[in-house]
Amino acid sequence: MTAVLSEETRTRDAIVAVGKSLFERGLTFGSTGNISVRLSTGEMLMTPTNASLGALDPARLSRFSAEGVHTAGDTPTKEAFLHQCMYCKRPEHAAVVHLHSTHSVAVSILADVDPEDALPPLTAYYVMRVGALPLVPYFPPGDTALAEAVALKAEKSHAVLLANHGPVVAGRTLADAQYATEELEETAKLFLLLRGSAIRPLSDEQRRALRR
Ligand code: ZN
Protein backbone atom coordinates (compact mmCIF):
# COMPACT_ATOMS: atom_id res chain seq x y z
CA MET A 1 0.00 0.00 0.00
CA THR A 2 2.82 2.36 0.89
CA ALA A 3 4.44 1.87 -2.53
CA VAL A 4 1.14 2.67 -4.31
CA LEU A 5 0.69 5.82 -2.26
CA SER A 6 4.22 7.01 -2.93
CA GLU A 7 3.80 6.42 -6.69
CA GLU A 8 0.63 8.51 -6.58
CA THR A 9 2.23 11.29 -4.54
CA ARG A 10 5.22 11.44 -6.87
CA THR A 11 2.92 11.47 -9.89
CA ARG A 12 0.78 14.29 -8.49
CA ASP A 13 3.89 16.39 -7.90
CA ALA A 14 5.23 15.59 -11.38
CA ILE A 15 1.97 16.66 -13.07
CA VAL A 16 2.05 19.99 -11.17
CA ALA A 17 5.72 20.57 -12.09
CA VAL A 18 5.19 19.79 -15.81
CA GLY A 19 2.07 21.97 -15.93
CA LYS A 20 3.96 24.91 -14.37
CA SER A 21 6.88 24.47 -16.75
CA LEU A 22 4.65 24.35 -19.86
CA PHE A 23 2.65 27.38 -18.66
CA GLU A 24 5.67 29.50 -17.78
CA ARG A 25 7.18 28.93 -21.22
CA GLY A 26 3.97 29.99 -22.99
CA LEU A 27 3.15 26.52 -24.31
CA THR A 28 -0.28 26.82 -22.75
CA PHE A 29 -2.32 29.79 -21.53
CA GLY A 30 -5.48 30.65 -19.58
CA SER A 31 -7.10 27.39 -18.46
CA THR A 32 -6.29 25.55 -21.69
CA GLY A 33 -4.35 22.32 -21.94
CA ASN A 34 -4.54 19.20 -19.81
CA ILE A 35 -2.26 16.46 -18.54
CA SER A 36 -2.99 12.93 -17.33
CA VAL A 37 -1.02 9.97 -16.00
CA ARG A 38 -2.16 6.36 -15.73
CA LEU A 39 -0.86 4.77 -12.54
CA SER A 40 0.38 1.17 -12.35
CA THR A 41 -2.98 0.26 -10.72
CA GLY A 42 -4.79 1.42 -13.88
CA GLU A 43 -6.24 4.41 -12.01
CA MET A 44 -5.69 7.80 -13.61
CA LEU A 45 -4.85 11.32 -12.44
CA MET A 46 -5.88 14.27 -14.62
CA THR A 47 -5.85 18.04 -14.45
CA PRO A 48 -9.27 19.51 -13.50
CA THR A 49 -11.58 21.70 -15.56
CA ASN A 50 -11.01 25.48 -15.47
CA ALA A 51 -7.56 25.03 -13.91
CA SER A 52 -4.50 26.92 -15.09
CA LEU A 53 -1.64 24.49 -15.72
CA GLY A 54 0.56 27.17 -14.14
CA ALA A 55 -1.11 26.92 -10.72
CA LEU A 56 -2.25 23.32 -10.16
CA ASP A 57 -2.88 21.97 -6.65
CA PRO A 58 -1.58 18.38 -6.34
CA ALA A 59 -4.33 17.48 -3.84
CA ARG A 60 -7.13 18.62 -6.17
CA LEU A 61 -6.20 16.70 -9.34
CA SER A 62 -9.11 14.62 -10.70
CA ARG A 63 -8.79 10.91 -9.98
CA PHE A 64 -10.40 8.16 -12.06
CA SER A 65 -10.87 4.45 -11.36
CA ALA A 66 -9.33 1.94 -13.78
CA GLU A 67 -12.80 1.77 -15.37
CA GLY A 68 -12.67 5.51 -16.15
CA VAL A 69 -15.11 6.68 -13.44
CA HIS A 70 -14.33 9.99 -11.67
CA THR A 71 -13.81 9.02 -8.03
CA ALA A 72 -12.09 11.95 -6.30
CA GLY A 73 -10.65 15.43 -6.71
CA ASP A 74 -12.06 18.37 -8.64
CA THR A 75 -14.33 17.98 -11.68
CA PRO A 76 -12.15 16.65 -14.52
CA THR A 77 -11.44 18.58 -17.69
CA LYS A 78 -14.20 18.40 -20.30
CA GLU A 79 -11.51 16.98 -22.57
CA ALA A 80 -11.02 13.88 -20.38
CA PHE A 81 -12.33 11.72 -23.22
CA LEU A 82 -9.34 12.73 -25.40
CA HIS A 83 -7.04 11.14 -22.83
CA GLN A 84 -9.24 8.09 -22.34
CA CYS A 85 -9.33 7.33 -26.06
CA MET A 86 -5.55 7.53 -26.27
CA TYR A 87 -5.13 5.13 -23.33
CA CYS A 88 -7.64 2.63 -24.65
CA LYS A 89 -5.73 2.33 -27.95
CA ARG A 90 -2.21 2.64 -26.47
CA PRO A 91 -1.93 0.20 -23.56
CA GLU A 92 1.85 0.68 -23.39
CA HIS A 93 1.49 4.41 -22.73
CA ALA A 94 1.03 5.90 -19.26
CA ALA A 95 0.78 9.67 -19.83
CA VAL A 96 -1.02 12.08 -22.17
CA VAL A 97 -0.43 15.80 -22.77
CA HIS A 98 -2.92 17.95 -24.71
CA LEU A 99 -2.12 21.60 -25.47
CA HIS A 100 -3.48 24.49 -27.51
CA SER A 101 0.14 25.47 -28.29
CA THR A 102 0.20 28.24 -30.90
CA HIS A 103 2.39 26.84 -33.69
CA SER A 104 0.86 23.37 -33.56
CA VAL A 105 -2.63 24.90 -33.70
CA ALA A 106 -1.55 27.07 -36.64
CA VAL A 107 -0.47 23.95 -38.57
CA SER A 108 -3.79 22.27 -37.67
CA ILE A 109 -5.61 25.11 -39.48
CA LEU A 110 -3.60 25.02 -42.74
CA ALA A 111 -5.72 23.76 -45.63
CA ASP A 112 -2.92 21.96 -47.46
CA VAL A 113 -1.32 19.67 -44.85
CA ASP A 114 -1.28 15.91 -45.42
CA PRO A 115 -4.10 14.49 -43.23
CA GLU A 116 -2.13 11.24 -42.77
CA ASP A 117 0.98 13.08 -41.53
CA ALA A 118 0.60 16.81 -40.89
CA LEU A 119 4.31 17.69 -40.55
CA PRO A 120 7.27 16.66 -42.74
CA PRO A 121 10.25 14.87 -41.10
CA LEU A 122 12.34 18.04 -40.67
CA THR A 123 14.75 16.71 -38.02
CA ALA A 124 15.89 13.38 -36.58
CA TYR A 125 14.59 14.28 -33.12
CA TYR A 126 11.11 14.96 -34.47
CA VAL A 127 11.10 11.58 -36.22
CA MET A 128 12.30 9.80 -33.07
CA ARG A 129 10.01 11.55 -30.59
CA VAL A 130 6.86 12.09 -32.66
CA GLY A 131 6.98 10.14 -35.94
CA ALA A 132 3.73 10.26 -37.92
CA LEU A 133 1.20 12.96 -36.98
CA PRO A 134 -2.30 12.16 -38.30
CA LEU A 135 -4.78 15.05 -38.47
CA VAL A 136 -8.14 14.39 -36.78
CA PRO A 137 -11.01 16.21 -38.57
CA TYR A 138 -12.67 19.13 -36.76
CA PHE A 139 -15.60 18.46 -34.43
CA PRO A 140 -17.13 20.93 -31.95
CA PRO A 141 -15.86 20.60 -28.33
CA GLY A 142 -17.66 17.81 -26.50
CA ASP A 143 -18.92 16.07 -29.68
CA THR A 144 -18.66 12.31 -29.05
CA ALA A 145 -17.74 11.83 -32.71
CA LEU A 146 -14.41 13.50 -31.83
CA ALA A 147 -13.64 10.66 -29.39
CA GLU A 148 -14.26 8.08 -32.12
CA ALA A 149 -12.12 10.00 -34.62
CA VAL A 150 -9.23 10.31 -32.12
CA ALA A 151 -9.43 6.60 -31.23
CA LEU A 152 -9.22 5.71 -34.92
CA LYS A 153 -6.01 7.74 -35.44
CA ALA A 154 -4.53 6.73 -32.05
CA GLU A 155 -4.39 3.13 -33.29
CA LYS A 156 -1.68 4.24 -35.72
CA SER A 157 0.19 6.95 -33.84
CA HIS A 158 0.88 8.06 -30.26
CA ALA A 159 0.61 11.70 -31.43
CA VAL A 160 -2.41 13.18 -33.21
CA LEU A 161 -3.28 16.75 -34.23
CA LEU A 162 -6.89 17.88 -33.80
CA ALA A 163 -7.87 20.19 -36.68
CA ASN A 164 -8.41 23.81 -35.58
CA HIS A 165 -7.65 22.77 -31.99
CA GLY A 166 -4.25 21.26 -31.01
CA PRO A 167 -2.09 18.18 -30.36
CA VAL A 168 -2.81 15.14 -28.15
CA VAL A 169 0.35 13.18 -27.37
CA ALA A 170 0.81 9.95 -25.40
CA GLY A 171 4.10 8.75 -23.89
CA ARG A 172 5.42 5.79 -21.90
CA THR A 173 6.17 8.26 -19.11
CA LEU A 174 5.04 11.82 -18.37
CA ALA A 175 8.47 13.11 -19.41
CA ASP A 176 8.20 11.26 -22.75
CA ALA A 177 4.76 12.77 -23.43
CA GLN A 178 5.98 16.25 -22.43
CA TYR A 179 9.13 16.11 -24.56
CA ALA A 180 7.27 14.76 -27.60
CA THR A 181 4.67 17.55 -27.29
CA GLU A 182 7.47 20.14 -27.09
CA GLU A 183 9.29 18.60 -30.06
CA LEU A 184 6.03 18.75 -32.03
CA GLU A 185 5.49 22.42 -31.14
CA GLU A 186 9.07 23.38 -32.11
CA THR A 187 8.80 21.44 -35.38
CA ALA A 188 5.50 23.17 -36.16
CA LYS A 189 7.31 26.49 -35.57
CA LEU A 190 10.15 25.46 -37.92
CA PHE A 191 7.64 24.34 -40.54
CA LEU A 192 5.88 27.72 -40.43
CA LEU A 193 9.24 29.57 -40.58
CA LEU A 194 10.12 27.56 -43.69
CA ARG A 195 6.78 28.06 -45.50
CA GLY A 196 7.51 29.25 -49.02
CA SER A 197 11.13 28.01 -48.97
CA ALA A 198 12.41 24.95 -50.82
CA ILE A 199 13.07 22.42 -48.04
CA ARG A 200 15.06 19.19 -47.74
CA PRO A 201 13.25 16.97 -45.21
CA LEU A 202 14.74 13.62 -44.18
CA SER A 203 14.44 10.97 -46.90
CA ASP A 204 12.49 7.73 -46.38
CA GLU A 205 15.82 5.93 -46.01
CA GLN A 206 17.05 8.42 -43.40
CA ARG A 207 13.76 8.00 -41.50
CA ARG A 208 13.96 4.22 -41.58
CA ALA A 209 17.54 4.29 -40.24
CA LEU A 210 16.31 6.15 -37.14
CA ARG A 211 13.76 3.47 -36.30
CA ARG A 212 16.30 0.63 -36.23
ZN1 ZN B 1 -8.33 21.27 -26.19
mmCIF file of C-alpha atoms and ligand atoms in Angstrom:
data_model
loop_
_atom_site.group_PDB
_atom_site.id
_atom_site.type_symbol
_atom_site.label_atom_id
_atom_site.label_comp_id
_atom_site.label_asym_id
_atom_site.label_seq_id
_atom_site.Cartn_x
_atom_site.Cartn_y
_atom_site.Cartn_z
ATOM 1 C CA MET A 1 0.000 0.000 0.000
ATOM 2 C CA THR A 2 2.822 2.360 0.891
ATOM 3 C CA ALA A 3 4.440 1.866 -2.527
ATOM 4 C CA VAL A 4 1.141 2.667 -4.311
ATOM 5 C CA LEU A 5 0.689 5.824 -2.260
ATOM 6 C CA SER A 6 4.216 7.010 -2.925
ATOM 7 C CA GLU A 7 3.802 6.425 -6.686
ATOM 8 C CA GLU A 8 0.631 8.509 -6.578
ATOM 9 C CA THR A 9 2.233 11.289 -4.537
ATOM 10 C CA ARG A 10 5.218 11.440 -6.873
ATOM 11 C CA THR A 11 2.920 11.471 -9.888
ATOM 12 C CA ARG A 12 0.775 14.287 -8.494
ATOM 13 C CA ASP A 13 3.888 16.390 -7.897
ATOM 14 C CA ALA A 14 5.230 15.592 -11.381
ATOM 15 C CA ILE A 15 1.967 16.665 -13.075
ATOM 16 C CA VAL A 16 2.051 19.985 -11.169
ATOM 17 C CA ALA A 17 5.722 20.566 -12.093
ATOM 18 C CA VAL A 18 5.194 19.786 -15.808
ATOM 19 C CA GLY A 19 2.066 21.974 -15.932
ATOM 20 C CA LYS A 20 3.962 24.908 -14.374
ATOM 21 C CA SER A 21 6.882 24.466 -16.751
ATOM 22 C CA LEU A 22 4.646 24.352 -19.858
ATOM 23 C CA PHE A 23 2.650 27.381 -18.665
ATOM 24 C CA GLU A 24 5.668 29.501 -17.784
ATOM 25 C CA ARG A 25 7.178 28.932 -21.225
ATOM 26 C CA GLY A 26 3.967 29.994 -22.993
ATOM 27 C CA LEU A 27 3.146 26.517 -24.311
ATOM 28 C CA THR A 28 -0.283 26.816 -22.749
ATOM 29 C CA PHE A 29 -2.323 29.786 -21.526
ATOM 30 C CA GLY A 30 -5.483 30.652 -19.578
ATOM 31 C CA SER A 31 -7.100 27.395 -18.458
ATOM 32 C CA THR A 32 -6.290 25.548 -21.692
ATOM 33 C CA GLY A 33 -4.347 22.315 -21.937
ATOM 34 C CA ASN A 34 -4.540 19.199 -19.812
ATOM 35 C CA ILE A 35 -2.257 16.460 -18.544
ATOM 36 C CA SER A 36 -2.990 12.934 -17.332
ATOM 37 C CA VAL A 37 -1.021 9.972 -16.001
ATOM 38 C CA ARG A 38 -2.163 6.361 -15.734
ATOM 39 C CA LEU A 39 -0.861 4.765 -12.536
ATOM 40 C CA SER A 40 0.382 1.173 -12.348
ATOM 41 C CA THR A 41 -2.977 0.255 -10.716
ATOM 42 C CA GLY A 42 -4.791 1.425 -13.884
ATOM 43 C CA GLU A 43 -6.237 4.412 -12.011
ATOM 44 C CA MET A 44 -5.690 7.799 -13.614
ATOM 45 C CA LEU A 45 -4.850 11.317 -12.438
ATOM 46 C CA MET A 46 -5.876 14.270 -14.616
ATOM 47 C CA THR A 47 -5.848 18.043 -14.451
ATOM 48 C CA PRO A 48 -9.265 19.513 -13.504
ATOM 49 C CA THR A 49 -11.581 21.703 -15.565
ATOM 50 C CA ASN A 50 -11.006 25.477 -15.472
ATOM 51 C CA ALA A 51 -7.565 25.032 -13.907
ATOM 52 C CA SER A 52 -4.499 26.921 -15.095
ATOM 53 C CA LEU A 53 -1.644 24.493 -15.721
ATOM 54 C CA GLY A 54 0.560 27.172 -14.139
ATOM 55 C CA ALA A 55 -1.114 26.923 -10.717
ATOM 56 C CA LEU A 56 -2.251 23.323 -10.155
ATOM 57 C CA ASP A 57 -2.878 21.965 -6.654
ATOM 58 C CA PRO A 58 -1.576 18.378 -6.345
ATOM 59 C CA ALA A 59 -4.329 17.484 -3.845
ATOM 60 C CA ARG A 60 -7.128 18.620 -6.169
ATOM 61 C CA LEU A 61 -6.202 16.702 -9.343
ATOM 62 C CA SER A 62 -9.106 14.623 -10.702
ATOM 63 C CA ARG A 63 -8.791 10.908 -9.983
ATOM 64 C CA PHE A 64 -10.398 8.159 -12.061
ATOM 65 C CA SER A 65 -10.869 4.452 -11.365
ATOM 66 C CA ALA A 66 -9.327 1.939 -13.775
ATOM 67 C CA GLU A 67 -12.796 1.771 -15.374
ATOM 68 C CA GLY A 68 -12.667 5.511 -16.153
ATOM 69 C CA VAL A 69 -15.115 6.683 -13.445
ATOM 70 C CA HIS A 70 -14.329 9.994 -11.666
ATOM 71 C CA THR A 71 -13.813 9.020 -8.031
ATOM 72 C CA ALA A 72 -12.086 11.952 -6.302
ATOM 73 C CA GLY A 73 -10.654 15.430 -6.706
ATOM 74 C CA ASP A 74 -12.059 18.369 -8.642
ATOM 75 C CA THR A 75 -14.332 17.982 -11.676
ATOM 76 C CA PRO A 76 -12.147 16.653 -14.520
ATOM 77 C CA THR A 77 -11.437 18.583 -17.689
ATOM 78 C CA LYS A 78 -14.199 18.404 -20.302
ATOM 79 C CA GLU A 79 -11.514 16.980 -22.572
ATOM 80 C CA ALA A 80 -11.018 13.875 -20.377
ATOM 81 C CA PHE A 81 -12.333 11.720 -23.222
ATOM 82 C CA LEU A 82 -9.337 12.726 -25.399
ATOM 83 C CA HIS A 83 -7.036 11.143 -22.825
ATOM 84 C CA GLN A 84 -9.239 8.092 -22.340
ATOM 85 C CA CYS A 85 -9.329 7.332 -26.062
ATOM 86 C CA MET A 86 -5.546 7.529 -26.274
ATOM 87 C CA TYR A 87 -5.132 5.127 -23.327
ATOM 88 C CA CYS A 88 -7.641 2.626 -24.654
ATOM 89 C CA LYS A 89 -5.726 2.327 -27.955
ATOM 90 C CA ARG A 90 -2.213 2.641 -26.472
ATOM 91 C CA PRO A 91 -1.934 0.203 -23.557
ATOM 92 C CA GLU A 92 1.848 0.681 -23.386
ATOM 93 C CA HIS A 93 1.494 4.406 -22.732
ATOM 94 C CA ALA A 94 1.031 5.898 -19.264
ATOM 95 C CA ALA A 95 0.781 9.673 -19.830
ATOM 96 C CA VAL A 96 -1.020 12.079 -22.171
ATOM 97 C CA VAL A 97 -0.431 15.798 -22.773
ATOM 98 C CA HIS A 98 -2.915 17.952 -24.715
ATOM 99 C CA LEU A 99 -2.119 21.599 -25.470
ATOM 100 C CA HIS A 100 -3.485 24.493 -27.510
ATOM 101 C CA SER A 101 0.137 25.469 -28.290
ATOM 102 C CA THR A 102 0.204 28.243 -30.900
ATOM 103 C CA HIS A 103 2.388 26.839 -33.691
ATOM 104 C CA SER A 104 0.858 23.368 -33.559
ATOM 105 C CA VAL A 105 -2.631 24.896 -33.697
ATOM 106 C CA ALA A 106 -1.550 27.069 -36.645
ATOM 107 C CA VAL A 107 -0.468 23.945 -38.567
ATOM 108 C CA SER A 108 -3.792 22.273 -37.666
ATOM 109 C CA ILE A 109 -5.610 25.112 -39.479
ATOM 110 C CA LEU A 110 -3.598 25.018 -42.738
ATOM 111 C CA ALA A 111 -5.725 23.759 -45.628
ATOM 112 C CA ASP A 112 -2.921 21.964 -47.459
ATOM 113 C CA VAL A 113 -1.324 19.669 -44.853
ATOM 114 C CA ASP A 114 -1.280 15.906 -45.418
ATOM 115 C CA PRO A 115 -4.099 14.485 -43.227
ATOM 116 C CA GLU A 116 -2.133 11.241 -42.772
ATOM 117 C CA ASP A 117 0.976 13.084 -41.525
ATOM 118 C CA ALA A 118 0.600 16.807 -40.894
ATOM 119 C CA LEU A 119 4.313 17.692 -40.555
ATOM 120 C CA PRO A 120 7.267 16.664 -42.740
ATOM 121 C CA PRO A 121 10.249 14.872 -41.101
ATOM 122 C CA LEU A 122 12.342 18.036 -40.669
ATOM 123 C CA THR A 123 14.748 16.705 -38.017
ATOM 124 C CA ALA A 124 15.890 13.382 -36.580
ATOM 125 C CA TYR A 125 14.588 14.283 -33.116
ATOM 126 C CA TYR A 126 11.112 14.960 -34.472
ATOM 127 C CA VAL A 127 11.100 11.579 -36.222
ATOM 128 C CA MET A 128 12.300 9.799 -33.067
ATOM 129 C CA ARG A 129 10.011 11.553 -30.591
ATOM 130 C CA VAL A 130 6.860 12.089 -32.656
ATOM 131 C CA GLY A 131 6.977 10.140 -35.936
ATOM 132 C CA ALA A 132 3.735 10.256 -37.923
ATOM 133 C CA LEU A 133 1.204 12.958 -36.985
ATOM 134 C CA PRO A 134 -2.299 12.159 -38.300
ATOM 135 C CA LEU A 135 -4.778 15.049 -38.472
ATOM 136 C CA VAL A 136 -8.139 14.394 -36.775
ATOM 137 C CA PRO A 137 -11.007 16.208 -38.567
ATOM 138 C CA TYR A 138 -12.667 19.131 -36.759
ATOM 139 C CA PHE A 139 -15.596 18.462 -34.429
ATOM 140 C CA PRO A 140 -17.131 20.929 -31.948
ATOM 141 C CA PRO A 141 -15.861 20.603 -28.331
ATOM 142 C CA GLY A 142 -17.660 17.812 -26.496
ATOM 143 C CA ASP A 143 -18.923 16.073 -29.683
ATOM 144 C CA THR A 144 -18.662 12.312 -29.047
ATOM 145 C CA ALA A 145 -17.741 11.833 -32.713
ATOM 146 C CA LEU A 146 -14.408 13.503 -31.829
ATOM 147 C CA ALA A 147 -13.636 10.660 -29.394
ATOM 148 C CA GLU A 148 -14.261 8.076 -32.124
ATOM 149 C CA ALA A 149 -12.119 10.004 -34.623
ATOM 150 C CA VAL A 150 -9.234 10.312 -32.125
ATOM 151 C CA ALA A 151 -9.428 6.605 -31.231
ATOM 152 C CA LEU A 152 -9.216 5.712 -34.924
ATOM 153 C CA LYS A 153 -6.015 7.735 -35.439
ATOM 154 C CA ALA A 154 -4.527 6.732 -32.051
ATOM 155 C CA GLU A 155 -4.386 3.133 -33.285
ATOM 156 C CA LYS A 156 -1.681 4.236 -35.724
ATOM 157 C CA SER A 157 0.192 6.946 -33.838
ATOM 158 C CA HIS A 158 0.880 8.061 -30.259
ATOM 159 C CA ALA A 159 0.612 11.704 -31.429
ATOM 160 C CA VAL A 160 -2.408 13.175 -33.211
ATOM 161 C CA LEU A 161 -3.278 16.746 -34.230
ATOM 162 C CA LEU A 162 -6.894 17.878 -33.804
ATOM 163 C CA ALA A 163 -7.870 20.190 -36.678
ATOM 164 C CA ASN A 164 -8.410 23.812 -35.577
ATOM 165 C CA HIS A 165 -7.652 22.765 -31.992
ATOM 166 C CA GLY A 166 -4.252 21.263 -31.013
ATOM 167 C CA PRO A 167 -2.089 18.179 -30.363
ATOM 168 C CA VAL A 168 -2.811 15.144 -28.151
ATOM 169 C CA VAL A 169 0.354 13.176 -27.375
ATOM 170 C CA ALA A 170 0.807 9.948 -25.403
ATOM 171 C CA GLY A 171 4.099 8.747 -23.894
ATOM 172 C CA ARG A 172 5.425 5.789 -21.904
ATOM 173 C CA THR A 173 6.170 8.265 -19.115
ATOM 174 C CA LEU A 174 5.037 11.824 -18.367
ATOM 175 C CA ALA A 175 8.472 13.111 -19.407
ATOM 176 C CA ASP A 176 8.197 11.258 -22.746
ATOM 177 C CA ALA A 177 4.756 12.767 -23.435
ATOM 178 C CA GLN A 178 5.985 16.248 -22.432
ATOM 179 C CA TYR A 179 9.128 16.112 -24.563
ATOM 180 C CA ALA A 180 7.271 14.760 -27.599
ATOM 181 C CA THR A 181 4.673 17.553 -27.289
ATOM 182 C CA GLU A 182 7.466 20.140 -27.089
ATOM 183 C CA GLU A 183 9.295 18.600 -30.064
ATOM 184 C CA LEU A 184 6.033 18.745 -32.033
ATOM 185 C CA GLU A 185 5.495 22.417 -31.142
ATOM 186 C CA GLU A 186 9.068 23.381 -32.112
ATOM 187 C CA THR A 187 8.805 21.441 -35.384
ATOM 188 C CA ALA A 188 5.501 23.169 -36.162
ATOM 189 C CA LYS A 189 7.312 26.489 -35.572
ATOM 190 C CA LEU A 190 10.147 25.459 -37.918
ATOM 191 C CA PHE A 191 7.643 24.336 -40.541
ATOM 192 C CA LEU A 192 5.884 27.721 -40.427
ATOM 193 C CA LEU A 193 9.236 29.569 -40.585
ATOM 194 C CA LEU A 194 10.121 27.558 -43.687
ATOM 195 C CA ARG A 195 6.783 28.056 -45.503
ATOM 196 C CA GLY A 196 7.511 29.253 -49.023
ATOM 197 C CA SER A 197 11.129 28.005 -48.971
ATOM 198 C CA ALA A 198 12.410 24.948 -50.817
ATOM 199 C CA ILE A 199 13.074 22.418 -48.044
ATOM 200 C CA ARG A 200 15.061 19.195 -47.737
ATOM 201 C CA PRO A 201 13.246 16.971 -45.211
ATOM 202 C CA LEU A 202 14.740 13.621 -44.180
ATOM 203 C CA SER A 203 14.441 10.970 -46.899
ATOM 204 C CA ASP A 204 12.493 7.734 -46.380
ATOM 205 C CA GLU A 205 15.821 5.926 -46.013
ATOM 206 C CA GLN A 206 17.047 8.423 -43.397
ATOM 207 C CA ARG A 207 13.758 8.002 -41.495
ATOM 208 C CA ARG A 208 13.964 4.216 -41.580
ATOM 209 C CA ALA A 209 17.535 4.293 -40.242
ATOM 210 C CA LEU A 210 16.311 6.152 -37.141
ATOM 211 C CA ARG A 211 13.760 3.473 -36.302
ATOM 212 C CA ARG A 212 16.299 0.632 -36.234
HETATM 213 ZN ZN ZN B 1 -8.335 21.272 -26.192
#
